[in-house]
């Protein structure tokens, strides 16, 4: 049996015929601006440029942290390519748009660099298929890299952002920076 393309696939096919570049349809669909790379590591800037036009897995939506000027596409896997082009949903947790603990990971030296020092109470947005889910940061903690408890499922809707820590550490970072945000109506 032949499966029908989903909404994003149909849109990509239509836009392909009108001549938009490969990544342009996702940028326009999710209104994602080119990231400010001024404080990214040189390695991440180089990787971002190198992979700019490569196709990646499905885009769930957009993560926005308005107070820190962060806007990134959320990909459906944590592959190295997805993490070079945006941030990624950790598949062992609730999917974006589902109840529970939605976990999104990103590199500390690219899209998530500006999370350092984000105050408790800050707003986060997760835009999914035209629906904007709003969250408020309730806690920030630093845990050992081997501590997977931030990935635990929850009864309430929360958004967990995970990145390596310290932010400017050279090499494999020993800790993880965890931001928890409660969904607000």
Coordinates of N, CA, C and O in Angstrom, one line a residue:
X1 N 0.8 -1.2 0.0 CA 0.0 0.0 0.0 C 0.9 1.2 0.0 O 1.9 1.3 0.7
X2 N 0.5 2.2 -0.8 CA 1.3 3.5 -0.8 C 0.7 4.4 0.2 O -0.5 4.7 0.2
X3 N 1.6 5.0 1.0 CA 1.2 6.0 2.0 C 1.1 7.4 1.4 O 1.8 7.7 0.5
X4 N 0.1 8.1 1.9 CA 0.0 9.5 1.4 C 1.0 10.4 2.1 O 1.2 10.2 3.3
X5 N 1.5 11.4 1.5 CA 2.4 12.3 2.1 C 1.7 13.2 3.2 O 0.5 13.5 3.0
X6 N 2.4 13.5 4.3 CA 1.8 14.3 5.3 C 1.8 15.8 4.9 O 2.3 16.1 3.8
X7 N 1.3 16.6 5.7 CA 1.1 18.0 5.3 C 2.4 18.7 4.9 O 2.5 19.4 3.9
X8 N 3.5 18.5 5.7 CA 4.7 19.1 5.4 C 5.4 18.5 4.2 O 5.9 19.3 3.4
X9 N 5.2 17.2 4.0 CA 5.7 16.6 2.7 C 5.0 17.2 1.5 O 5.6 17.5 0.5
X10 N 3.7 17.4 1.6 CA 2.9 17.9 0.5 C 3.4 19.3 0.2 O 3.6 19.7 -1.0
X11 N 3.6 20.1 1.3 CA 4.0 21.5 1.1 C 5.4 21.5 0.5 O 5.7 22.3 -0.4
X12 N 6.3 20.7 0.9 CA 7.7 20.6 0.3 C 7.6 20.3 -1.1 O 8.4 20.8 -1.9
X13 N 6.8 19.3 -1.5 CA 6.6 19.0 -2.9 C 6.2 20.2 -3.8 O 6.7 20.5 -4.8
X14 N 5.2 20.9 -3.3 CA 4.7 22.0 -4.0 C 5.7 23.1 -4.1 O 6.0 23.6 -5.2
X15 N 6.4 23.4 -3.0 CA 7.5 24.4 -3.1 C 8.6 24.0 -3.9 O 9.3 24.9 -4.5
X16 N 8.9 22.7 -4.0 CA 10.0 22.2 -4.8 C 9.7 22.6 -6.3 O 10.6 23.0 -7.0
X17 N 8.4 22.5 -6.7 CA 8.1 22.8 -8.1 C 8.1 24.3 -8.4 O 8.2 24.7 -9.5
X18 N 8.0 25.2 -7.3 CA 8.1 26.6 -7.6 C 9.5 27.1 -7.4 O 9.7 28.3 -7.5
X19 N 10.4 26.3 -7.1 CA 11.8 26.6 -7.1 C 12.4 27.1 -5.9 O 13.5 27.8 -5.9
X20 N 11.9 26.9 -4.7 CA 12.5 27.3 -3.5 C 13.6 26.4 -3.1 O 13.5 25.2 -3.3
X21 N 14.7 26.9 -2.6 CA 15.8 26.0 -2.1 C 15.4 25.0 -1.1 O 14.4 25.2 -0.4
X22 N 16.1 23.9 -0.9 CA 15.7 22.8 -0.1 C 15.3 23.2 1.3 O 14.2 22.7 1.8
X23 N 16.0 24.0 2.0 CA 15.7 24.4 3.4 C 14.7 25.6 3.5 O 14.2 25.9 4.6
X24 N 14.5 26.3 2.4 CA 13.7 27.5 2.5 C 12.2 27.3 2.9 O 11.6 28.1 3.6
X25 N 11.6 26.1 2.5 CA 10.3 25.9 2.9 C 10.1 25.7 4.3 O 9.1 26.2 4.9
X26 N 11.0 25.1 5.0 CA 10.9 24.9 6.5 C 11.1 26.3 7.2 O 10.4 26.6 8.1
X27 N 12.1 27.1 6.7 CA 12.3 28.4 7.3 C 11.0 29.3 7.2 O 10.6 29.9 8.1
X28 N 10.4 29.2 6.0 CA 9.2 30.1 5.8 C 8.0 29.5 6.5 O 7.3 30.3 7.1
X29 N 7.9 28.2 6.5 CA 6.7 27.6 7.2 C 6.8 27.9 8.7 O 5.8 28.2 9.3
X30 N 7.9 27.8 9.3 CA 8.1 28.0 10.8 C 8.6 29.4 11.1 O 8.9 29.6 12.3
X31 N 8.7 30.3 10.1 CA 9.2 31.7 10.4 C 10.5 31.7 11.2 O 10.5 32.4 12.2
X32 N 11.5 31.0 10.8 CA 12.7 30.9 11.5 C 13.7 31.8 10.9 O 14.0 31.7 9.7
X33 N 14.2 32.8 11.6 CA 15.3 33.7 11.1 C 16.6 33.0 11.2 O 16.8 32.1 11.9
X34 N 17.6 33.5 10.4 CA 18.9 33.0 10.4 C 19.5 33.3 11.9 O 19.3 34.4 12.4
X35 N 20.1 32.3 12.5 CA 20.5 32.5 13.9 C 21.7 33.5 14.0 O 22.5 33.7 13.1
X36 N 21.7 34.2 15.1 CA 22.8 35.1 15.4 C 24.0 34.2 15.9 O 23.9 33.6 17.0
X37 N 25.0 34.1 15.2 CA 26.1 33.2 15.5 C 27.3 33.9 16.1 O 28.4 33.3 16.3
X38 N 27.1 35.1 16.6 CA 28.2 36.0 17.0 C 28.9 35.4 18.3 O 30.1 35.6 18.4
X39 N 28.2 34.6 19.1 CA 28.9 34.0 20.2 C 29.0 32.5 20.1 O 29.3 31.8 21.1
X40 N 28.8 31.9 19.0 CA 28.9 30.5 18.7 C 30.4 30.1 18.6 O 31.2 31.0 18.3
X41 N 30.8 28.9 18.9 CA 32.2 28.5 18.7 C 32.4 28.4 17.2 O 31.5 28.3 16.4
X42 N 33.7 28.6 16.8 CA 34.1 28.6 15.4 C 33.7 27.3 14.8 O 33.3 27.2 13.6
X43 N 33.9 26.2 15.5 CA 33.5 24.9 15.0 C 32.1 24.8 14.6 O 31.7 24.3 13.6
X44 N 31.2 25.3 15.5 CA 29.7 25.2 15.2 C 29.4 26.1 14.1 O 28.5 25.7 13.3
X45 N 30.0 27.3 14.0 CA 29.7 28.1 12.8 C 30.1 27.4 11.5 O 29.3 27.4 10.6
X46 N 31.2 26.8 11.5 CA 31.7 26.1 10.3 C 30.7 24.9 10.0 O 30.4 24.8 8.8
X47 N 30.3 24.2 11.0 CA 29.4 23.0 10.7 C 28.1 23.5 10.3 O 27.5 22.9 9.4
X48 N 27.6 24.6 10.9 CA 26.3 25.2 10.5 C 26.3 25.6 9.0 O 25.4 25.3 8.2
X49 N 27.4 26.3 8.6 CA 27.5 26.7 7.2 C 27.6 25.5 6.3 O 27.0 25.5 5.2
X50 N 28.4 24.5 6.7 CA 28.6 23.4 5.8 C 27.3 22.6 5.6 O 27.1 22.1 4.5
X51 N 26.4 22.6 6.6 CA 25.2 21.8 6.5 C 24.0 22.6 6.2 O 22.9 22.0 6.2
X52 N 24.1 23.8 5.9 CA 23.0 24.7 5.8 C 21.9 24.2 4.8 O 20.7 24.3 5.1
X53 N 22.3 23.7 3.7 CA 21.4 23.3 2.6 C 21.0 21.8 2.7 O 20.2 21.3 1.8
X54 N 21.6 21.0 3.6 CA 21.3 19.6 3.6 C 20.0 19.3 4.3 O 19.6 20.0 5.2
X55 N 19.3 18.4 3.7 CA 18.0 18.0 4.3 C 18.3 17.1 5.5 O 19.2 16.4 5.6
X56 N 17.4 17.3 6.5 CA 17.4 16.6 7.8 C 16.1 16.0 8.0 O 15.2 16.1 7.1
X57 N 15.9 15.3 9.1 CA 14.6 14.7 9.4 C 13.5 15.7 9.5 O 13.6 16.9 9.2
X58 N 12.4 15.2 10.0 CA 11.2 16.0 10.1 C 11.4 17.1 11.1 O 12.0 17.0 12.2
X59 N 10.8 18.3 10.8 CA 10.8 19.4 11.8 C 9.4 19.4 12.5 O 8.4 19.4 11.9
X60 N 9.5 19.3 13.8 CA 8.3 19.3 14.7 C 7.7 20.7 14.8 O 6.5 20.9 14.8
X61 N 8.6 21.7 14.9 CA 8.2 23.1 15.1 C 9.4 24.0 15.4 O 10.5 23.7 14.9
X62 N 9.1 25.0 16.2 CA 10.1 26.0 16.5 C 10.1 26.2 18.0 O 9.1 26.3 18.7
X63 N 11.3 26.3 18.6 CA 11.5 26.7 20.0 C 12.0 28.1 20.0 O 12.9 28.5 19.3
X64 N 11.3 28.9 20.8 CA 11.7 30.3 21.0 C 11.9 30.7 22.4 O 11.2 30.3 23.3
X65 N 13.0 31.4 22.7 CA 13.3 31.9 24.0 C 13.5 33.4 23.8 O 14.6 33.9 23.5
X66 N 12.4 34.2 23.8 CA 12.4 35.6 23.4 C 13.4 36.4 24.2 O 14.1 37.3 23.6
X67 N 13.6 36.2 25.5 CA 14.5 37.0 26.3 C 15.9 36.8 25.9 O 16.7 37.7 26.2
X68 N 16.3 35.7 25.2 CA 17.6 35.4 24.8 C 17.8 35.4 23.3 O 18.8 35.0 22.8
X69 N 16.8 35.8 22.6 CA 16.9 35.9 21.1 C 17.2 34.5 20.5 O 18.0 34.4 19.6
X70 N 16.6 33.5 21.1 CA 16.9 32.1 20.6 C 15.6 31.7 19.8 O 14.5 31.8 20.3
X71 N 15.9 31.2 18.6 CA 14.8 30.7 17.7 C 15.4 29.6 16.9 O 16.3 29.8 16.1
X72 N 14.9 28.4 17.1 CA 15.5 27.2 16.4 C 14.4 26.2 16.1 O 13.5 26.0 16.8
X73 N 14.6 25.6 14.9 CA 13.8 24.5 14.5 C 14.0 23.3 15.4 O 15.2 23.1 15.8
X74 N 12.9 22.6 15.7 CA 13.0 21.4 16.6 C 12.9 20.2 15.6 O 11.8 20.0 15.0
X75 N 14.0 19.4 15.6 CA 14.0 18.2 14.7 C 13.5 17.0 15.5 O 13.6 17.0 16.7
X76 N 13.1 16.0 14.7 CA 12.6 14.8 15.4 C 13.6 13.7 15.8 O 13.2 12.6 16.2
X77 N 14.9 14.1 15.7 CA 15.9 13.1 16.1 C 17.1 13.9 16.6 O 17.2 15.1 16.4
X78 N 18.0 13.2 17.4 CA 19.2 13.9 17.9 C 20.4 13.5 17.1 O 21.5 13.4 17.7
X79 N 20.2 13.3 15.8 CA 21.4 13.0 15.0 C 22.3 14.2 15.0 O 21.9 15.4 15.2
X80 N 23.6 14.0 14.7 CA 24.6 15.1 14.6 C 24.1 16.2 13.6 O 24.2 17.4 13.9
X81 N 23.6 15.8 12.5 CA 23.1 16.8 11.5 C 22.0 17.6 12.0 O 21.9 18.8 11.9
X82 N 21.0 17.0 12.7 CA 19.9 17.8 13.3 C 20.4 18.8 14.3 O 19.9 19.9 14.3
X83 N 21.3 18.4 15.1 CA 21.8 19.3 16.1 C 22.7 20.4 15.5 O 23.0 21.4 16.2
X84 N 23.2 20.2 14.3 CA 24.0 21.3 13.7 C 23.0 22.3 13.1 O 23.3 23.5 12.9
X85 N 21.8 21.9 12.7 CA 20.8 22.8 12.0 C 19.8 23.3 13.0 O 19.0 24.2 12.6
X86 N 19.7 22.9 14.2 CA 18.7 23.4 15.1 C 18.9 22.7 16.5 O 20.0 22.4 16.9
X87 N 17.8 22.4 17.1 CA 17.7 21.6 18.3 C 16.9 20.4 18.1 O 16.3 20.2 17.0
X88 N 16.9 19.4 19.0 CA 16.3 18.1 18.8 C 15.5 17.6 19.9 O 15.9 17.7 21.1
X89 N 14.4 17.0 19.6 CA 13.5 16.3 20.6 C 14.2 15.0 20.9 O 14.7 14.3 20.1
X90 N 14.2 14.7 22.2 CA 14.8 13.5 22.7 C 13.7 12.5 22.7 O 12.7 12.5 23.5
X91 N 13.8 11.5 21.8 CA 12.6 10.6 21.4 C 12.2 9.7 22.6 O 11.1 9.1 22.5
X92 N 12.9 9.5 23.6 CA 12.5 8.7 24.7 C 11.5 9.3 25.6 O 11.0 8.8 26.6
X93 N 11.1 10.6 25.3 CA 10.2 11.4 26.1 C 8.9 11.7 25.3 O 8.8 11.4 24.1
X94 N 8.0 12.4 26.0 CA 6.8 12.8 25.3 C 7.2 13.7 24.1 O 8.1 14.5 24.1
X95 N 6.4 13.4 23.0 CA 6.6 14.2 21.8 C 6.1 15.6 22.0 O 5.1 15.8 22.7
X96 N 6.7 16.6 21.3 CA 6.1 17.9 21.3 C 4.6 17.9 21.0 O 4.2 17.3 20.0
X97 N 3.9 18.5 21.8 CA 2.4 18.6 21.6 C 1.7 17.5 22.5 O 0.5 17.6 22.6
X98 N 2.4 16.6 23.0 CA 1.8 15.5 23.9 C 2.0 15.9 25.4 O 3.0 16.6 25.7
X99 N 1.1 15.4 26.2 CA 1.3 15.7 27.7 C 2.6 15.0 28.2 O 3.0 14.0 27.7
X100 N 3.1 15.6 29.3 CA 4.2 15.0 30.0 C 5.5 15.8 29.8 O 5.4 17.1 29.6
X101 N 6.6 15.2 29.9 CA 7.9 15.9 29.9 C 8.5 15.8 28.4 O 8.9 14.8 28.0
X102 N 8.4 17.0 27.8 CA 9.0 17.1 26.4 C 10.4 17.6 26.6 O 10.7 18.7 27.2
X103 N 11.4 16.8 26.2 CA 12.8 17.1 26.3 C 13.4 17.5 25.0 O 13.3 16.8 24.0
X104 N 14.1 18.7 25.0 CA 14.7 19.2 23.8 C 16.2 19.4 24.1 O 16.5 20.1 25.1
X105 N 17.1 18.9 23.3 CA 18.5 19.0 23.5 C 19.1 19.9 22.4 O 18.6 20.0 21.3
X106 N 20.2 20.6 22.8 CA 20.9 21.5 21.8 C 22.3 21.6 22.3 O 22.7 21.4 23.4
X107 N 23.2 22.0 21.3 CA 24.6 22.2 21.6 C 24.8 23.5 22.5 O 24.2 24.5 22.2
X108 N 25.7 23.4 23.4 CA 26.0 24.6 24.3 C 26.8 25.6 23.6 O 26.9 26.8 24.0
X109 N 27.4 25.3 22.5 CA 28.2 26.3 21.7 C 27.6 26.7 20.4 O 28.2 27.3 19.6
X110 N 26.2 26.6 20.4 CA 25.5 27.1 19.2 C 24.2 27.6 19.7 O 24.1 28.6 20.4
X111 N 23.1 27.0 19.3 CA 21.7 27.5 19.6 C 21.5 27.7 21.0 O 20.8 28.6 21.4
X112 N 22.0 26.9 21.9 CA 21.7 27.0 23.3 C 22.8 27.8 24.1 O 22.7 27.9 25.3
X113 N 23.7 28.4 23.4 CA 24.8 29.2 24.1 C 24.1 30.3 25.0 O 24.6 30.5 26.1
X114 N 23.1 31.0 24.5 CA 22.5 32.1 25.2 C 21.6 31.7 26.4 O 21.1 32.5 27.1
X115 N 21.5 30.4 26.6 CA 20.7 29.9 27.8 C 21.4 30.2 29.1 O 20.7 30.3 30.1
X116 N 22.7 30.4 29.1 CA 23.5 30.6 30.3 C 22.9 31.9 31.0 O 22.8 32.9 30.4
X117 N 22.6 31.7 32.3 CA 22.1 32.9 33.0 C 20.7 33.2 32.8 O 20.2 34.3 33.3
X118 N 19.9 32.5 32.0 CA 18.5 32.7 31.8 C 17.8 32.7 33.2 O 17.9 31.7 33.9
X119 N 17.1 33.8 33.5 CA 16.5 33.8 34.9 C 15.2 32.9 35.0 O 14.5 32.7 34.0
X120 N 15.0 32.3 36.2 CA 13.8 31.6 36.5 C 12.6 32.6 36.3 O 12.8 33.8 36.6
X121 N 11.6 32.2 35.7 CA 10.4 33.1 35.4 C 10.4 33.5 33.9 O 9.4 34.0 33.4
X122 N 11.5 33.2 33.2 CA 11.5 33.6 31.7 C 10.5 32.8 30.9 O 10.1 31.7 31.3
X123 N 10.1 33.3 29.8 CA 9.2 32.7 29.0 C 9.8 31.8 27.9 O 10.9 32.3 27.3
X124 N 9.2 30.7 27.5 CA 9.7 29.9 26.4 C 8.4 29.6 25.6 O 7.3 29.6 26.1
X125 N 8.6 29.4 24.3 CA 7.5 29.1 23.4 C 7.9 27.9 22.5 O 9.0 27.8 22.0
X126 N 6.9 27.0 22.3 CA 7.1 25.9 21.4 C 6.0 26.0 20.4 O 4.8 25.9 20.8
X127 N 6.3 26.3 19.2 CA 5.3 26.5 18.1 C 5.2 25.2 17.3 O 6.2 24.7 16.8
X128 N 4.0 24.6 17.3 CA 3.8 23.3 16.7 C 2.6 23.5 15.8 O 1.5 23.7 16.2
X129 N 2.9 23.3 14.5 CA 1.8 23.3 13.5 C 0.8 24.4 13.7 O -0.4 24.2 13.7
X130 N 1.2 25.6 13.9 CA 0.4 26.8 14.1 C -0.1 27.0 15.5 O -0.7 28.1 15.7
X131 N 0.2 26.1 16.4 CA -0.2 26.3 17.8 C 1.0 26.6 18.6 O 2.0 26.0 18.6
X132 N 0.9 27.7 19.4 CA 2.0 28.2 20.2 C 1.7 27.7 21.7 O 0.7 28.1 22.3
X133 N 2.6 26.9 22.2 CA 2.5 26.5 23.6 C 3.5 27.3 24.4 O 4.6 27.4 24.0
X134 N 3.0 27.9 25.5 CA 3.8 28.8 26.3 C 4.2 28.1 27.6 O 3.4 27.4 28.2
X135 N 5.5 28.4 28.0 CA 6.0 27.8 29.2 C 6.7 28.9 30.0 O 7.2 29.9 29.4
X136 N 6.9 28.7 31.3 CA 7.6 29.6 32.1 C 8.7 28.8 32.9 O 8.4 27.7 33.5
X137 N 9.9 29.3 32.9 CA 11.0 28.6 33.5 C 10.8 28.5 35.0 O 10.6 29.5 35.7
X138 N 10.8 27.3 35.5 CA 10.5 27.1 37.0 C 11.8 26.7 37.7 O 11.9 26.9 38.9
X139 N 12.8 26.1 37.0 CA 14.0 25.8 37.7 C 15.1 25.6 36.7 O 14.9 25.3 35.5
X140 N 16.3 25.8 37.2 CA 17.6 25.6 36.4 C 18.5 24.9 37.3 O 18.7 25.3 38.5
X141 N 19.1 23.8 36.8 CA 20.0 23.0 37.6 C 21.2 22.5 36.8 O 21.0 22.4 35.6
X142 N 22.2 22.2 37.4 CA 23.4 21.6 36.8 C 23.5 20.2 37.4 O 23.6 20.0 38.6
X143 N 23.6 19.2 36.5 CA 23.7 17.8 36.9 C 24.9 17.2 36.3 O 25.4 17.6 35.2
X144 N 25.3 16.1 36.8 CA 26.4 15.3 36.2 C 25.9 14.7 34.9 O 24.7 14.4 34.7
X145 N 26.8 14.6 33.9 CA 26.5 14.1 32.6 C 25.8 12.8 32.6 O 25.1 12.5 31.7
X146 N 26.1 12.0 33.6 CA 25.5 10.6 33.6 C 24.2 10.6 34.3 O 23.5 9.5 34.4
X147 N 23.7 11.7 34.9 CA 22.4 11.8 35.6 C 21.3 12.0 34.5 O 21.2 13.0 33.9
X148 N 20.5 10.9 34.4 CA 19.4 11.0 33.4 C 18.1 11.3 34.0 O 17.1 11.3 33.3
X149 N 18.0 11.6 35.3 CA 16.8 11.9 35.9 C 16.0 13.1 35.3 O 14.8 13.1 35.4
X150 N 16.7 14.1 34.7 CA 15.9 15.1 34.0 C 15.0 14.6 32.9 O 14.1 15.3 32.4
X151 N 15.3 13.4 32.4 CA 14.5 12.8 31.3 C 13.3 12.0 31.8 O 12.5 11.6 31.0
X152 N 13.2 11.9 33.1 CA 12.1 11.2 33.7 C 10.7 11.8 33.3 O 10.6 13.0 33.2
X153 N 9.8 10.9 33.0 CA 8.4 11.3 32.6 C 7.7 12.0 33.8 O 8.1 11.7 35.0
X154 N 6.8 12.9 33.5 CA 6.1 13.6 34.5 C 4.6 13.5 34.3 O 4.2 13.2 33.2
X155 N 3.8 13.8 35.3 CA 2.4 13.8 35.2 C 1.9 15.1 34.6 O 0.8 15.2 34.0
X156 N 2.6 16.2 34.8 CA 2.2 17.5 34.3 C 3.0 17.9 33.0 O 4.1 17.3 32.8
X157 N 2.5 18.8 32.3 CA 3.2 19.2 31.0 C 4.3 20.2 31.4 O 4.1 21.3 31.9
X158 N 5.5 19.7 31.1 CA 6.7 20.5 31.2 C 7.6 20.4 30.0 O 7.5 19.5 29.2
X159 N 8.4 21.4 29.8 CA 9.4 21.4 28.8 C 10.8 21.5 29.4 O 11.0 22.3 30.3
X160 N 11.6 20.5 29.1 CA 13.0 20.4 29.6 C 14.0 20.7 28.5 O 14.0 20.0 27.5
X161 N 14.8 21.7 28.7 CA 15.9 21.9 27.8 C 17.2 21.4 28.4 O 17.5 21.6 29.6
X162 N 18.0 20.7 27.6 CA 19.2 20.1 28.0 C 20.4 20.5 27.1 O 20.3 20.4 25.9
X163 N 21.5 20.9 27.8 CA 22.7 21.2 27.0 C 23.9 20.9 27.9 O 23.8 20.7 29.1
X164 N 25.1 20.8 27.3 CA 26.3 20.5 28.1 C 26.7 21.7 28.9 O 26.4 22.9 28.5
X165 N 27.5 21.5 29.9 CA 27.9 22.5 30.8 C 29.3 22.2 31.4 O 29.5 21.0 31.6
X166 N 30.2 23.1 31.6 CA 30.1 24.6 31.4 C 30.0 25.0 29.9 O 30.5 24.2 29.0
X167 N 29.4 26.1 29.7 CA 29.2 26.6 28.3 C 30.5 26.8 27.5 O 30.5 26.6 26.3
X168 N 31.6 27.2 28.1 CA 32.8 27.5 27.4 C 33.9 26.5 27.7 O 35.1 26.8 27.5
X169 N 33.5 25.3 28.1 CA 34.5 24.3 28.5 C 35.1 23.7 27.2 O 34.4 23.6 26.2
X170 N 36.4 23.5 27.2 CA 37.0 22.9 26.0 C 37.0 21.4 26.2 O 37.4 20.8 27.2
X171 N 36.5 20.7 25.1 CA 36.4 19.2 25.2 C 35.0 18.8 25.7 O 34.0 19.5 25.7
X172 N 35.0 17.5 26.1 CA 33.8 16.9 26.6 C 33.4 17.5 27.9 O 34.1 17.4 28.9
X173 N 32.2 18.1 28.0 CA 31.8 18.8 29.2 C 31.3 17.7 30.2 O 30.6 16.8 29.9
X174 N 31.7 17.9 31.5 CA 31.4 16.9 32.5 C 29.9 17.0 33.1 O 29.5 16.1 33.7
X175 N 29.2 18.1 32.8 CA 27.9 18.3 33.4 C 26.9 18.6 32.3 O 27.2 18.9 31.2
X176 N 25.6 18.7 32.8 CA 24.5 19.1 31.9 C 23.8 20.3 32.6 O 23.5 20.3 33.8
X177 N 23.4 21.2 31.8 CA 22.6 22.4 32.2 C 21.1 22.1 31.9 O 20.8 21.8 30.7
X178 N 20.3 22.1 32.9 CA 18.9 21.6 32.7 C 18.0 22.8 33.0 O 18.0 23.4 34.1
X179 N 17.1 23.1 32.1 CA 16.1 24.2 32.3 C 14.8 23.5 32.3 O 14.4 22.8 31.3
X180 N 14.0 23.6 33.4 CA 12.6 23.1 33.4 C 11.7 24.2 33.3 O 11.8 25.3 34.0
X181 N 10.6 24.1 32.5 CA 9.6 25.1 32.3 C 8.2 24.5 32.4 O 8.0 23.4 31.8
X182 N 7.3 25.1 33.2 CA 6.0 24.6 33.3 C 5.1 25.2 32.2 O 5.3 26.4 31.9
X183 N 4.2 24.4 31.7 CA 3.3 24.9 30.7 C 2.3 25.9 31.3 O 1.8 25.6 32.4
X184 N 2.1 27.0 30.7 CA 1.1 28.0 31.1 C 0.0 28.1 30.1 O 0.3 28.0 28.9
X185 N -1.2 28.4 30.5 CA -2.3 28.5 29.5 C -2.4 29.9 29.0 O -2.0 30.8 29.5

